[in-house]
mmCIF file of C-alpha atoms in Angstrom:
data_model
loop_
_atom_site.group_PDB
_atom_site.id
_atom_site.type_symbol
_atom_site.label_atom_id
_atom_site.label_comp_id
_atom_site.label_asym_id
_atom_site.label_seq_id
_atom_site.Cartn_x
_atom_site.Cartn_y
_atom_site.Cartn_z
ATOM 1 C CA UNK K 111 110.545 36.954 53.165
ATOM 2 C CA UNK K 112 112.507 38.602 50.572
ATOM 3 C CA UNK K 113 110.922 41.754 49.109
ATOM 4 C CA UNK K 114 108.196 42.226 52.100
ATOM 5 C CA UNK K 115 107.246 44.933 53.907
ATOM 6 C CA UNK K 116 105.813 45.654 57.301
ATOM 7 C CA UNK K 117 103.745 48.325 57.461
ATOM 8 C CA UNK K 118 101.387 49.212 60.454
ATOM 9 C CA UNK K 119 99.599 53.158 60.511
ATOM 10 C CA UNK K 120 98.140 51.371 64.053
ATOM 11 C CA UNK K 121 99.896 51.719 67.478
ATOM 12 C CA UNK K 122 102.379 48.706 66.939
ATOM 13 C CA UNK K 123 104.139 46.070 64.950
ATOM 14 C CA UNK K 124 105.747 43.338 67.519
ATOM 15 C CA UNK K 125 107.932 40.744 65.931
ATOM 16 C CA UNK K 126 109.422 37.804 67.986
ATOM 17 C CA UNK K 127 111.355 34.717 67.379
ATOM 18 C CA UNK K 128 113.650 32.011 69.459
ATOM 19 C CA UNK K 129 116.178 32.762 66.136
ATOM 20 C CA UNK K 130 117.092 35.222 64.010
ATOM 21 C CA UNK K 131 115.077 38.814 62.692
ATOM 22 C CA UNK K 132 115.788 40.005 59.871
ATOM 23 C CA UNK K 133 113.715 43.466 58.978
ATOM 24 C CA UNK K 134 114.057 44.364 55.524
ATOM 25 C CA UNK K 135 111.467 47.355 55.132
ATOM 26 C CA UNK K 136 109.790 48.160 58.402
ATOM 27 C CA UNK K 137 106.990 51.665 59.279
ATOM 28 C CA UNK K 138 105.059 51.292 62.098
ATOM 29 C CA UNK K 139 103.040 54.134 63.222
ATOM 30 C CA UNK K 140 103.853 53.750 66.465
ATOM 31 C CA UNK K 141 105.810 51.152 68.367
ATOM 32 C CA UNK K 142 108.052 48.703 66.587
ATOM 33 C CA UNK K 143 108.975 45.584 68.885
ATOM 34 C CA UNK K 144 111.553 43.245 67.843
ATOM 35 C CA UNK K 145 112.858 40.683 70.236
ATOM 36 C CA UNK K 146 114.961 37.425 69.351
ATOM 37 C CA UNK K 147 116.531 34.925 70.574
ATOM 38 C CA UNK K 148 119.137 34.975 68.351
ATOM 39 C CA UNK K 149 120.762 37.721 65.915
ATOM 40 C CA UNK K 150 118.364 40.862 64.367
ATOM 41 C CA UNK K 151 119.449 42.674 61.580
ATOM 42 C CA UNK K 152 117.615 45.818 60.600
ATOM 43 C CA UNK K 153 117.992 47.300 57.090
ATOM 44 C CA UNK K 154 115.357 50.358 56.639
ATOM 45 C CA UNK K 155 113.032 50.804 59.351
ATOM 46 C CA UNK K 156 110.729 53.477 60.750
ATOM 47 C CA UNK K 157 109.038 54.062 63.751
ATOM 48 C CA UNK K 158 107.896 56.282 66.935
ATOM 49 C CA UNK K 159 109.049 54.323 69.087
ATOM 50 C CA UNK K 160 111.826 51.517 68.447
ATOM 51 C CA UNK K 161 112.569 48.746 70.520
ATOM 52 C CA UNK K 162 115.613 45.755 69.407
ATOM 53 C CA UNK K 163 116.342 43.131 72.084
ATOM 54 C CA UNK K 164 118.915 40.435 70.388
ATOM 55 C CA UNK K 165 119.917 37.176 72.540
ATOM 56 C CA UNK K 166 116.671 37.762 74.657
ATOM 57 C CA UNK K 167 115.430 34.879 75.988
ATOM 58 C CA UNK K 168 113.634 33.618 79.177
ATOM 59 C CA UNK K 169 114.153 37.374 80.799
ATOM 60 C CA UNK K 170 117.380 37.131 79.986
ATOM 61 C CA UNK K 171 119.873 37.465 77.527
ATOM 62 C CA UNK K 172 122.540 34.768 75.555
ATOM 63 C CA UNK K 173 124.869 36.711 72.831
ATOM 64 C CA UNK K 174 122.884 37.866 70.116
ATOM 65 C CA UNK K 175 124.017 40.804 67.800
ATOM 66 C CA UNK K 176 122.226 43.725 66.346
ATOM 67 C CA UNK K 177 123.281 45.169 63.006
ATOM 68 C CA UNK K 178 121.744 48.510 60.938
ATOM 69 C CA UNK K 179 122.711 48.347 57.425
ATOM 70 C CA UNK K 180 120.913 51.519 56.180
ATOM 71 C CA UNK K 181 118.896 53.601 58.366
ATOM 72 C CA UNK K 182 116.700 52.876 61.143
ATOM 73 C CA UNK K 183 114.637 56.221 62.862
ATOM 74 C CA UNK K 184 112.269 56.675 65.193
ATOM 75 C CA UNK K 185 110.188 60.513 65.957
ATOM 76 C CA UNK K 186 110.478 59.105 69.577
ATOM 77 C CA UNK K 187 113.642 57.197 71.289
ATOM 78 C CA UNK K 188 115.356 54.317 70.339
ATOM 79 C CA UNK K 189 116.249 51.387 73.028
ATOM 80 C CA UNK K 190 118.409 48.662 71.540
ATOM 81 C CA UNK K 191 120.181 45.951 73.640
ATOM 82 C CA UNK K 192 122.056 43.009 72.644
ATOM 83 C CA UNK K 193 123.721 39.761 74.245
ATOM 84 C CA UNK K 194 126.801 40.398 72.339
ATOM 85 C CA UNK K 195 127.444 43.416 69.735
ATOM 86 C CA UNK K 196 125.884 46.482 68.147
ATOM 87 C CA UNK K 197 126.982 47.366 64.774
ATOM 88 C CA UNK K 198 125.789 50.117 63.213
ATOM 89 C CA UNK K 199 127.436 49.119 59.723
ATOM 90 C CA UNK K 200 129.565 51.779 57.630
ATOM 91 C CA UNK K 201 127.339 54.540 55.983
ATOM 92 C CA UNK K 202 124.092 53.250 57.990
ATOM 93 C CA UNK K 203 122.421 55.960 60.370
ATOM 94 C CA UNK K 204 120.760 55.482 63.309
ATOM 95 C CA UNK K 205 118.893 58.620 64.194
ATOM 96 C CA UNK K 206 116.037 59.530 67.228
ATOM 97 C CA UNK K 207 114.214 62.914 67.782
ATOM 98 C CA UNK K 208 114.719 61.944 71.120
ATOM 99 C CA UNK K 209 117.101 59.367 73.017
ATOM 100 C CA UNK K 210 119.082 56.748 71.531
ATOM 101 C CA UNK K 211 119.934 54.052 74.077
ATOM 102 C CA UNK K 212 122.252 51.091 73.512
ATOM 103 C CA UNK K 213 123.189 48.594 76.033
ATOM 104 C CA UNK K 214 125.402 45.537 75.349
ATOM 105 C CA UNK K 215 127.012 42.308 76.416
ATOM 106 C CA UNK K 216 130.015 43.321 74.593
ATOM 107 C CA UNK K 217 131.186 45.791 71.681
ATOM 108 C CA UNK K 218 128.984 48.788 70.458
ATOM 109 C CA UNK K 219 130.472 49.573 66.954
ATOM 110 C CA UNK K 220 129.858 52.807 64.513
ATOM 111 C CA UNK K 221 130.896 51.871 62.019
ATOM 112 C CA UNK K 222 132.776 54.076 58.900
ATOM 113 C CA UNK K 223 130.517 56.832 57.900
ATOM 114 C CA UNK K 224 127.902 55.540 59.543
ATOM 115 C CA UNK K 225 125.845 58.260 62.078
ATOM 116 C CA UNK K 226 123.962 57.586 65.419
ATOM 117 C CA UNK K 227 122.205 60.881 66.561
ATOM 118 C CA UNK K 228 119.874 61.824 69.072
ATOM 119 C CA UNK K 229 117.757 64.844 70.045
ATOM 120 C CA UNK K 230 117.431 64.900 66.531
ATOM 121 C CA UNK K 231 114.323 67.390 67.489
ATOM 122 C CA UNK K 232 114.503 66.934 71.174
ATOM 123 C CA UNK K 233 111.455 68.886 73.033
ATOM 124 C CA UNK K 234 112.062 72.241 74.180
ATOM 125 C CA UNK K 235 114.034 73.512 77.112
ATOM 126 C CA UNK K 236 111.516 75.510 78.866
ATOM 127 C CA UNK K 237 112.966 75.978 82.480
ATOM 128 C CA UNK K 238 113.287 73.518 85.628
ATOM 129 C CA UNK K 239 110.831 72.137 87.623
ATOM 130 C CA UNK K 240 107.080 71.145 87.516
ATOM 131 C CA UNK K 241 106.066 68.708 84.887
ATOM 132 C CA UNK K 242 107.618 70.043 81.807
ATOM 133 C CA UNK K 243 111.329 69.859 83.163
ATOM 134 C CA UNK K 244 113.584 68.969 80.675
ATOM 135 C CA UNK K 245 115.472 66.666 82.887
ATOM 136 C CA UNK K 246 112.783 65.042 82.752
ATOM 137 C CA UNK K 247 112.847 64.325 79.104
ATOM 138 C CA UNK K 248 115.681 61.672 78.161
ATOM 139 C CA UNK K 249 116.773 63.683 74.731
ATOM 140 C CA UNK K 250 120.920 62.450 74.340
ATOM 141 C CA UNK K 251 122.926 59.233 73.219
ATOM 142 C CA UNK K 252 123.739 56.783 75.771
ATOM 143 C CA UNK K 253 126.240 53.817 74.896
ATOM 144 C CA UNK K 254 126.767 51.208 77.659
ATOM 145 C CA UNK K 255 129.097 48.535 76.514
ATOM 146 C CA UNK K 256 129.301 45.855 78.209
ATOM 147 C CA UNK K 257 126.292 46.331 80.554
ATOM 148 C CA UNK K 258 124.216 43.020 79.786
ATOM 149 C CA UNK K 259 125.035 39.880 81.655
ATOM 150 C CA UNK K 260 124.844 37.141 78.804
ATOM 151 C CA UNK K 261 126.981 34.374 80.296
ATOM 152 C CA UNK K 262 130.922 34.348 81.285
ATOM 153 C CA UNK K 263 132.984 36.355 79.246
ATOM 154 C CA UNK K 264 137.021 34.982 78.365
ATOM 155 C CA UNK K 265 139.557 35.718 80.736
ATOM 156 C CA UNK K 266 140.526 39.271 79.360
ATOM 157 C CA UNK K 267 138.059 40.173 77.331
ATOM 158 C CA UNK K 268 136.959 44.003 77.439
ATOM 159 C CA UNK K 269 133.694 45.365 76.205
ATOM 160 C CA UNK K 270 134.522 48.211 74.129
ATOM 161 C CA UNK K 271 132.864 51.293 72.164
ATOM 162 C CA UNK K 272 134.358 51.946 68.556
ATOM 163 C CA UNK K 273 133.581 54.565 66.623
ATOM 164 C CA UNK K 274 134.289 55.597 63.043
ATOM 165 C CA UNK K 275 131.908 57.635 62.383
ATOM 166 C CA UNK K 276 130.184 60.180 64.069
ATOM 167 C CA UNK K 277 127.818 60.467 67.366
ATOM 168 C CA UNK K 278 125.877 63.113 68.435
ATOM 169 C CA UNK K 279 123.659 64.831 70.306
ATOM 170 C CA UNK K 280 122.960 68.322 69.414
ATOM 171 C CA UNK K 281 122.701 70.837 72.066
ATOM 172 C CA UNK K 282 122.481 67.806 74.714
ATOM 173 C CA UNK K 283 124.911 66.998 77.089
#
């Protein structure tokens, strides 16, 4: 509803719905859940952990879009996959201490302005091996366009990653 916040200082907020999400103001002190079946469209949210699943349904996925108007961070990583497109709309950030992963069935777009960054304040690089290896810690930006099944595309379509703003990871590779 218009003018409602979710707010959770507990482990987790899960939303879930066969149609559309729409998160206006979202802070969950921990994990923050949102799967639909249709479109989700985040405007301020806030969380550890953030996970955005759009055209999921039955273990699957149909084409479903994810769009960020304004800002949407997590102190952890950020997993976001879609049936169709990502849009992270013009001047709206998307930004991880961590790992920001996005997987779709077609287009990831950044848009004008807008900022997706990860290792935002990745965990230290403290040599190799043993169980504090940095490999081990996912701290970057990975885009996969394209990489979700969500039906049959048209005959010469082509999944594609536009960017207009900016992407980063510092000191990541």
């Amino acid at each position: 509803q218009s003018g409602s916040r979710l707010l959770s200082s507990g482990a987790m907020i899960f939303v879930s719905g066969l149609g559309n999400i729409h998160l206006a103001d979202a802070d969950a002190g921990g994990w923050l859940d949102a799967g639909a079946g249709g479109n989700v469209t985040l405007d301020t949210v806030k969380a550890r952990f953030l996970t955005i699943r759009a055209g999921a349904i039955d273990g699957g996925f149909r084409p479903g879009d994810v769009l960020i108007t304004n800002a949407a961070t997590a102190t952890g990583g950020v997993t976001i996959q879609a049936g169709r497109d990502v849009t992270i709309g013009a001047g709206a950030r998307l930004v991880s201490d961590t790992f920001v992963s996005i997987a779709t069935g077609d287009d990831i777009i950044v848009g004008t302005g807008a900022l997706v960054r990860g290792a935002n304040n990745p965990p230290p690089e403290v040599g190799y091996g043993g169980p504090v290896d940095p490999i081990n810690f996912f701290s970057q930006v990975r885009l996969s366009a394209g990489a979700i099944d969500a039906g049959r595309r048209a005959a010469g379509e082509v999944a594609s990653i536009l960017i207009n703003g900016a992407v980063e990871a510092p000191d990541r590779t």
